[in-house]
PDB file of C-alpha atoms in Angstrom:
ATOM      1  CA  UNK A  95       6.871   0.599  19.599  1.00 67.00           C
ATOM      2  CA  UNK A  96       4.990  -1.676  21.952  1.00 80.00           C
ATOM      3  CA  UNK A  97       1.584  -1.381  20.252  1.00 92.00           C
ATOM      4  CA  UNK A  98      -0.388  -3.896  18.201  1.00 96.00           C
ATOM      5  CA  UNK A  99       0.288  -4.184  14.462  1.00 98.00           C
ATOM      6  CA  UNK A 100      -2.621  -5.304  12.281  1.00 98.00           C
ATOM      7  CA  UNK A 101      -1.933  -6.311   8.678  1.00 98.00           C
ATOM      8  CA  UNK A 102      -4.830  -5.682   6.295  1.00 98.00           C
ATOM      9  CA  UNK A 103      -4.941  -7.297   2.854  1.00 98.00           C
ATOM     10  CA  UNK A 104      -7.699  -5.824   0.630  1.00 96.00           C
ATOM     11  CA  UNK A 105      -8.569  -7.945  -2.423  1.00 94.00           C
ATOM     12  CA  UNK A 106     -11.419  -7.367  -4.820  1.00 88.00           C
ATOM     13  CA  UNK A 107     -12.938  -9.891  -7.202  1.00 81.00           C
ATOM     14  CA  UNK A 108     -13.842  -7.511 -10.017  1.00 68.00           C
ATOM     15  CA  UNK A 109     -10.537  -6.590 -11.666  1.00 68.00           C
ATOM     16  CA  UNK A 110     -11.128  -5.525 -15.265  1.00 69.00           C
ATOM     17  CA  UNK A 111      -7.546  -5.044 -16.514  1.00 70.00           C
ATOM     18  CA  UNK A 112      -6.376  -8.432 -15.239  1.00 71.00           C
ATOM     19  CA  UNK A 113      -9.406 -10.599 -14.416  1.00 70.00           C
ATOM     20  CA  UNK A 114      -8.993 -12.823 -11.367  1.00 77.00           C
ATOM     21  CA  UNK A 115      -5.520 -11.414 -10.722  1.00 85.00           C
ATOM     22  CA  UNK A 116      -5.449 -11.977  -6.972  1.00 90.00           C
ATOM     23  CA  UNK A 117      -6.109 -15.705  -7.343  1.00 89.00           C
ATOM     24  CA  UNK A 118      -3.546 -16.177 -10.106  1.00 89.00           C
ATOM     25  CA  UNK A 119      -0.445 -18.066  -9.089  1.00 90.00           C
ATOM     26  CA  UNK A 120       3.093 -16.794  -9.269  1.00 89.00           C
ATOM     27  CA  UNK A 121       5.083 -19.943  -8.638  1.00 93.00           C
ATOM     28  CA  UNK A 122       3.407 -22.149  -6.040  1.00 94.00           C
ATOM     29  CA  UNK A 123       1.097 -19.561  -4.468  1.00 95.00           C
ATOM     30  CA  UNK A 124      -1.524 -17.055  -5.606  1.00 95.00           C
ATOM     31  CA  UNK A 125      -0.983 -13.335  -5.125  1.00 95.00           C
ATOM     32  CA  UNK A 126      -3.382 -13.390  -2.166  1.00 97.00           C
ATOM     33  CA  UNK A 127      -1.591 -16.326  -0.547  1.00 97.00           C
ATOM     34  CA  UNK A 128       1.776 -14.616  -0.989  1.00 97.00           C
ATOM     35  CA  UNK A 129       0.521 -11.557   0.892  1.00 98.00           C
ATOM     36  CA  UNK A 130      -0.947 -13.716   3.667  1.00 98.00           C
ATOM     37  CA  UNK A 131       2.235 -15.754   4.030  1.00 98.00           C
ATOM     38  CA  UNK A 132       4.378 -12.631   4.177  1.00 98.00           C
ATOM     39  CA  UNK A 133       2.302 -11.284   7.059  1.00 98.00           C
ATOM     40  CA  UNK A 134       2.207 -14.648   8.825  1.00 98.00           C
ATOM     41  CA  UNK A 135       5.969 -14.971   8.576  1.00 97.00           C
ATOM     42  CA  UNK A 136       6.603 -11.688  10.408  1.00 98.00           C
ATOM     43  CA  UNK A 137       6.690 -12.094  14.193  1.00 97.00           C
ATOM     44  CA  UNK A 138       5.917  -8.395  14.666  1.00 97.00           C
ATOM     45  CA  UNK A 139       2.490  -8.689  13.017  1.00 98.00           C
ATOM     46  CA  UNK A 140      -0.125  -9.373  15.694  1.00 97.00           C
ATOM     47  CA  UNK A 141      -3.226  -9.807  13.548  1.00 98.00           C
ATOM     48  CA  UNK A 142      -4.019 -10.360   9.862  1.00 98.00           C
ATOM     49  CA  UNK A 143      -7.312  -9.560   8.154  1.00 98.00           C
ATOM     50  CA  UNK A 144      -8.290 -10.141   4.530  1.00 98.00           C
ATOM     51  CA  UNK A 145     -11.095  -7.901   3.251  1.00 96.00           C
ATOM     52  CA  UNK A 146     -12.809  -9.180   0.111  1.00 95.00           C
ATOM     53  CA  UNK A 147     -16.117  -9.315  -1.710  1.00 93.00           C
ATOM     54  CA  UNK A 148     -15.181 -12.523  -3.529  1.00 93.00           C
ATOM     55  CA  UNK A 149     -16.438 -15.863  -2.086  1.00 94.00           C
ATOM     56  CA  UNK A 150     -13.442 -17.850  -3.337  1.00 93.00           C
ATOM     57  CA  UNK A 151     -10.942 -15.423  -1.828  1.00 95.00           C
ATOM     58  CA  UNK A 152     -12.937 -15.261   1.396  1.00 96.00           C
ATOM     59  CA  UNK A 153     -12.776 -19.067   1.586  1.00 96.00           C
ATOM     60  CA  UNK A 154      -9.019 -18.891   0.981  1.00 96.00           C
ATOM     61  CA  UNK A 155      -8.620 -16.360   3.787  1.00 97.00           C
ATOM     62  CA  UNK A 156     -10.724 -18.522   6.098  1.00 97.00           C
ATOM     63  CA  UNK A 157      -8.503 -21.509   5.321  1.00 97.00           C
ATOM     64  CA  UNK A 158      -5.511 -19.497   6.513  1.00 97.00           C
ATOM     65  CA  UNK A 159      -7.451 -18.191   9.534  1.00 97.00           C
ATOM     66  CA  UNK A 160      -7.248 -14.550   8.473  1.00 98.00           C
ATOM     67  CA  UNK A 161     -10.668 -13.666   7.030  1.00 97.00           C
ATOM     68  CA  UNK A 162     -12.466 -10.484   8.065  1.00 97.00           C
ATOM     69  CA  UNK A 163     -15.575 -11.085  10.210  1.00 96.00           C
ATOM     70  CA  UNK A 164     -17.771 -10.951   7.099  1.00 95.00           C
ATOM     71  CA  UNK A 165     -17.371 -10.422   3.372  1.00 94.00           C
ATOM     72  CA  UNK A 166     -16.967  -6.843   2.202  1.00 93.00           C
ATOM     73  CA  UNK A 167     -20.224  -4.944   1.497  1.00 91.00           C
ATOM     74  CA  UNK A 168     -21.044  -4.473  -2.183  1.00 87.00           C
ATOM     75  CA  UNK A 169     -20.743  -0.677  -2.011  1.00 90.00           C
ATOM     76  CA  UNK A 170     -17.114  -1.072  -0.898  1.00 91.00           C
ATOM     77  CA  UNK A 171     -16.331  -3.393  -3.796  1.00 86.00           C
ATOM     78  CA  UNK A 172     -17.418  -1.053  -6.613  1.00 84.00           C
ATOM     79  CA  UNK A 173     -14.882   0.593  -8.939  1.00 80.00           C
ATOM     80  CA  UNK A 174     -15.279   3.916  -7.165  1.00 86.00           C
ATOM     81  CA  UNK A 175     -14.650   2.563  -3.663  1.00 89.00           C
ATOM     82  CA  UNK A 176     -11.380   3.741  -2.130  1.00 94.00           C
ATOM     83  CA  UNK A 177      -8.940   1.666  -0.115  1.00 95.00           C
ATOM     84  CA  UNK A 178      -9.240   4.284   2.634  1.00 97.00           C
ATOM     85  CA  UNK A 179     -12.998   3.587   2.873  1.00 96.00           C
ATOM     86  CA  UNK A 180     -12.414  -0.176   2.878  1.00 96.00           C
ATOM     87  CA  UNK A 181      -9.877  -0.011   5.710  1.00 97.00           C
ATOM     88  CA  UNK A 182     -11.955   2.494   7.673  1.00 96.00           C
ATOM     89  CA  UNK A 183     -14.912   0.082   7.494  1.00 96.00           C
ATOM     90  CA  UNK A 184     -12.773  -2.873   8.541  1.00 96.00           C
ATOM     91  CA  UNK A 185     -11.333  -1.010  11.539  1.00 97.00           C
ATOM     92  CA  UNK A 186     -14.863  -0.651  12.877  1.00 95.00           C
ATOM     93  CA  UNK A 187     -16.091  -4.076  11.815  1.00 95.00           C
ATOM     94  CA  UNK A 188     -13.141  -5.973  13.284  1.00 96.00           C
ATOM     95  CA  UNK A 189     -12.782  -3.722  16.344  1.00 96.00           C
ATOM     96  CA  UNK A 190      -9.185  -2.652  15.646  1.00 95.00           C
ATOM     97  CA  UNK A 191      -8.954  -0.459  18.704  1.00 90.00           C
ATOM     98  CA  UNK A 192      -5.345   0.687  18.897  1.00 89.00           C
ATOM     99  CA  UNK A 193      -1.898   0.456  17.387  1.00 96.00           C
ATOM    100  CA  UNK A 194      -0.843   0.474  13.763  1.00 98.00           C
ATOM    101  CA  UNK A 195      -2.301  -0.664  10.457  1.00 98.00           C
ATOM    102  CA  UNK A 196      -0.100  -2.279   7.805  1.00 98.00           C
ATOM    103  CA  UNK A 197      -1.653  -2.318   4.330  1.00 98.00           C
ATOM    104  CA  UNK A 198      -0.363  -5.160   2.145  1.00 98.00           C
ATOM    105  CA  UNK A 199      -1.675  -5.042  -1.412  1.00 96.00           C
ATOM    106  CA  UNK A 200      -1.631  -8.440  -3.078  1.00 96.00           C
ATOM    107  CA  UNK A 201      -0.395  -6.956  -6.360  1.00 94.00           C
ATOM    108  CA  UNK A 202       3.177  -6.502  -5.041  1.00 96.00           C
ATOM    109  CA  UNK A 203       4.359 -10.131  -4.983  1.00 95.00           C
ATOM    110  CA  UNK A 204       8.117  -9.516  -5.250  1.00 96.00           C
ATOM    111  CA  UNK A 205       8.563  -7.700  -1.908  1.00 97.00           C
ATOM    112  CA  UNK A 206      10.448  -9.779   0.627  1.00 97.00           C
ATOM    113  CA  UNK A 207      10.428 -10.497   4.338  1.00 98.00           C
ATOM    114  CA  UNK A 208      13.687  -8.558   4.556  1.00 98.00           C
ATOM    115  CA  UNK A 209      11.891  -5.544   3.046  1.00 98.00           C
ATOM    116  CA  UNK A 210       9.111  -5.795   5.631  1.00 98.00           C
ATOM    117  CA  UNK A 211      11.496  -6.131   8.566  1.00 98.00           C
ATOM    118  CA  UNK A 212      13.686  -3.280   7.313  1.00 98.00           C
ATOM    119  CA  UNK A 213      10.627  -1.072   6.918  1.00 98.00           C
ATOM    120  CA  UNK A 214       9.508  -1.877  10.477  1.00 98.00           C
ATOM    121  CA  UNK A 215      13.009  -1.159  11.806  1.00 97.00           C
ATOM    122  CA  UNK A 216      13.040   2.180  10.006  1.00 98.00           C
ATOM    123  CA  UNK A 217       9.648   3.124  11.429  1.00 98.00           C
ATOM    124  CA  UNK A 218      10.540   2.050  14.961  1.00 96.00           C
ATOM    125  CA  UNK A 219      13.709   4.150  14.859  1.00 96.00           C
ATOM    126  CA  UNK A 220      11.815   7.384  14.128  1.00 96.00           C
ATOM    127  CA  UNK A 221       9.548   8.066  17.081  1.00 94.00           C
ATOM    128  CA  UNK A 222       8.210  11.269  15.489  1.00 96.00           C
ATOM    129  CA  UNK A 223       6.745   9.493  12.456  1.00 97.00           C
ATOM    130  CA  UNK A 224       3.050   8.584  12.232  1.00 98.00           C
ATOM    131  CA  UNK A 225       3.438   6.519   9.073  1.00 98.00           C
ATOM    132  CA  UNK A 226       5.887   4.964   6.640  1.00 98.00           C
ATOM    133  CA  UNK A 227       5.377   4.151   2.965  1.00 98.00           C
ATOM    134  CA  UNK A 228       7.467   2.192   0.465  1.00 98.00           C
ATOM    135  CA  UNK A 229       8.902   4.052  -2.515  1.00 98.00           C
ATOM    136  CA  UNK A 230      10.991   3.313  -5.573  1.00 97.00           C
ATOM    137  CA  UNK A 231      12.853   5.583  -7.978  1.00 96.00           C
ATOM    138  CA  UNK A 232      10.634   7.381 -10.481  1.00 94.00           C
ATOM    139  CA  UNK A 233      11.969   6.323 -13.877  1.00 88.00           C
ATOM    140  CA  UNK A 234       9.906   8.446 -16.271  1.00 89.00           C
ATOM    141  CA  UNK A 235      10.125  12.139 -17.082  1.00 92.00           C
ATOM    142  CA  UNK A 236      10.664  14.303 -14.016  1.00 94.00           C
ATOM    143  CA  UNK A 237       7.318  15.660 -12.722  1.00 95.00           C
ATOM    144  CA  UNK A 238       8.501  19.256 -13.254  1.00 95.00           C
ATOM    145  CA  UNK A 239       8.906  18.507 -16.971  1.00 96.00           C
ATOM    146  CA  UNK A 240       5.295  17.382 -17.429  1.00 96.00           C
ATOM    147  CA  UNK A 241       2.824  19.531 -19.381  1.00 97.00           C
ATOM    148  CA  UNK A 242      -0.929  19.813 -19.814  1.00 97.00           C
ATOM    149  CA  UNK A 243      -3.159  21.518 -22.356  1.00 98.00           C
ATOM    150  CA  UNK A 244      -5.519  24.205 -21.051  1.00 97.00           C
ATOM    151  CA  UNK A 245      -7.797  26.015 -23.503  1.00 97.00           C
ATOM    152  CA  UNK A 246      -5.627  24.714 -26.337  1.00 98.00           C
ATOM    153  CA  UNK A 247      -2.357  25.986 -24.839  1.00 97.00           C
ATOM    154  CA  UNK A 248       0.545  24.041 -23.347  1.00 97.00           C
ATOM    155  CA  UNK A 249       1.265  24.917 -19.714  1.00 97.00           C
ATOM    156  CA  UNK A 250       3.346  23.350 -16.967  1.00 97.00           C
ATOM    157  CA  UNK A 251       1.428  20.581 -15.229  1.00 96.00           C
ATOM    158  CA  UNK A 252       2.744  21.701 -11.836  1.00 96.00           C
ATOM    159  CA  UNK A 253       2.812  25.414 -12.629  1.00 95.00           C
ATOM    160  CA  UNK A 254       6.613  25.603 -12.396  1.00 94.00           C
ATOM    161  CA  UNK A 255       9.480  26.567 -14.698  1.00 94.00           C
ATOM    162  CA  UNK A 256       9.854  23.496 -16.908  1.00 94.00           C
ATOM    163  CA  UNK A 257      13.209  24.670 -18.278  1.00 93.00           C
ATOM    164  CA  UNK A 258      15.215  24.111 -15.101  1.00 92.00           C
ATOM    165  CA  UNK A 259      18.171  21.774 -15.726  1.00 92.00           C
ATOM    166  CA  UNK A 260      17.400  18.156 -14.814  1.00 88.00           C
ATOM    167  CA  UNK A 261      20.471  18.038 -12.563  1.00 89.00           C
ATOM    168  CA  UNK A 262      19.076  20.817 -10.346  1.00 92.00           C
ATOM    169  CA  UNK A 263      15.712  19.134  -9.719  1.00 93.00           C
ATOM    170  CA  UNK A 264      14.980  17.198  -6.522  1.00 92.00           C
ATOM    171  CA  UNK A 265      15.081  13.423  -6.792  1.00 93.00           C
ATOM    172  CA  UNK A 266      11.634  12.025  -7.606  1.00 95.00           C
ATOM    173  CA  UNK A 267      10.157   8.884  -6.047  1.00 96.00           C
ATOM    174  CA  UNK A 268       7.062   6.847  -6.873  1.00 96.00           C
ATOM    175  CA  UNK A 269       4.777   4.966  -4.513  1.00 96.00           C
ATOM    176  CA  UNK A 270       5.320   1.296  -5.334  1.00 96.00           C
ATOM    177  CA  UNK A 271       2.275  -0.027  -3.442  1.00 95.00           C
ATOM    178  CA  UNK A 272       4.177  -2.665  -1.469  1.00 97.00           C
ATOM    179  CA  UNK A 273       3.769  -1.283   2.065  1.00 98.00           C
ATOM    180  CA  UNK A 274       1.718   1.383   3.822  1.00 98.00           C
ATOM    181  CA  UNK A 275       2.026   1.492   7.612  1.00 98.00           C
ATOM    182  CA  UNK A 276       0.129   4.116   9.596  1.00 98.00           C
ATOM    183  CA  UNK A 277      -0.942   4.871  13.138  1.00 98.00           C
ATOM    184  CA  UNK A 278      -4.553   3.765  13.442  1.00 97.00           C
ATOM    185  CA  UNK A 279      -5.818   6.984  15.091  1.00 97.00           C
ATOM    186  CA  UNK A 280      -3.924   9.212  12.653  1.00 97.00           C
ATOM    187  CA  UNK A 281      -5.403   7.269   9.728  1.00 98.00           C
ATOM    188  CA  UNK A 282      -8.945   7.725  11.008  1.00 97.00           C
ATOM    189  CA  UNK A 283      -8.363  11.432  11.639  1.00 97.00           C
ATOM    190  CA  UNK A 284      -6.650  12.303   8.345  1.00 97.00           C
ATOM    191  CA  UNK A 285      -8.352   9.677   6.132  1.00 97.00           C
ATOM    192  CA  UNK A 286      -5.009   8.962   4.511  1.00 97.00           C
ATOM    193  CA  UNK A 287      -2.233   6.379   4.429  1.00 98.00           C
ATOM    194  CA  UNK A 288       0.221   9.240   3.894  1.00 98.00           C
ATOM    195  CA  UNK A 289      -0.462  11.726   6.701  1.00 97.00           C
ATOM    196  CA  UNK A 290       1.686  14.764   7.381  1.00 95.00           C
ATOM    197  CA  UNK A 291       4.427  12.942   9.321  1.00 97.00           C
ATOM    198  CA  UNK A 292       5.138  10.122   6.881  1.00 98.00           C
ATOM    199  CA  UNK A 293       8.639   8.806   6.247  1.00 98.00           C
ATOM    200  CA  UNK A 294       9.791   6.782   3.251  1.00 98.00           C
ATOM    201  CA  UNK A 295      11.300   3.351   2.794  1.00 98.00           C
ATOM    202  CA  UNK A 296      13.207   3.042  -0.474  1.00 98.00           C
ATOM    203  CA  UNK A 297      12.961  -0.246  -2.398  1.00 98.00           C
ATOM    204  CA  UNK A 298      14.770  -1.294  -5.582  1.00 96.00           C
ATOM    205  CA  UNK A 299      12.834  -1.239  -8.831  1.00 94.00           C
ATOM    206  CA  UNK A 300      13.143  -4.999  -9.340  1.00 94.00           C
ATOM    207  CA  UNK A 301      11.125  -5.703  -6.163  1.00 96.00           C
ATOM    208  CA  UNK A 302       8.622  -2.894  -6.799  1.00 96.00           C
ATOM    209  CA  UNK A 303       6.651  -4.557  -9.598  1.00 92.00           C
ATOM    210  CA  UNK A 304       2.918  -3.890  -9.227  1.00 89.00           C
ATOM    211  CA  UNK A 305       0.709  -6.265 -11.201  1.00 85.00           C
ATOM    212  CA  UNK A 306      -2.223  -4.345 -12.659  1.00 75.00           C
ATOM    213  CA  UNK A 307      -2.218  -5.475 -16.300  1.00 67.00           C
TER     214      UNK A 307
END
């Protein structure tokens, strides 16, 4: 679309479910390095920034020439800190003035360069879209079948008729965490990676693995 594309890779050092996950290797490279190399291998990415609170990962990012201007502030590395807040801070800190932001989470190591290029092609072909996000098929119970307990009674989680035949329900997708691409100004205005005019990029389940445990 003729505007700059900045890839942002947020990595935190304090994972509790899988300690040190972003520095663990899958094959030859760590999860962080895989994300960096994916961005570096795409000729449509103009700038890459790694945001981290971890000295070892900051050193790694510096070695690849993609470190944020400084390490992430402690308040943006706590469990309650959101990725939206981290990226919003980095946009100001690194003076990302225009264009698009591509969020690459290190925990999706099986996405491919073909996936990234296909996603960019899809986004470039829809001039009305402000964002695109990667999805995979939802494989569990359909959301309209889910229940919750309120005051001891079972009620529909979504407040819908849970008895509708499965075949009549709309196809359900899950965010797989591999790619979030959004217009920089729209992101700052809506504080979301999935603003109103977001389109989807479907990925197969086998490349949608998200390493959290």
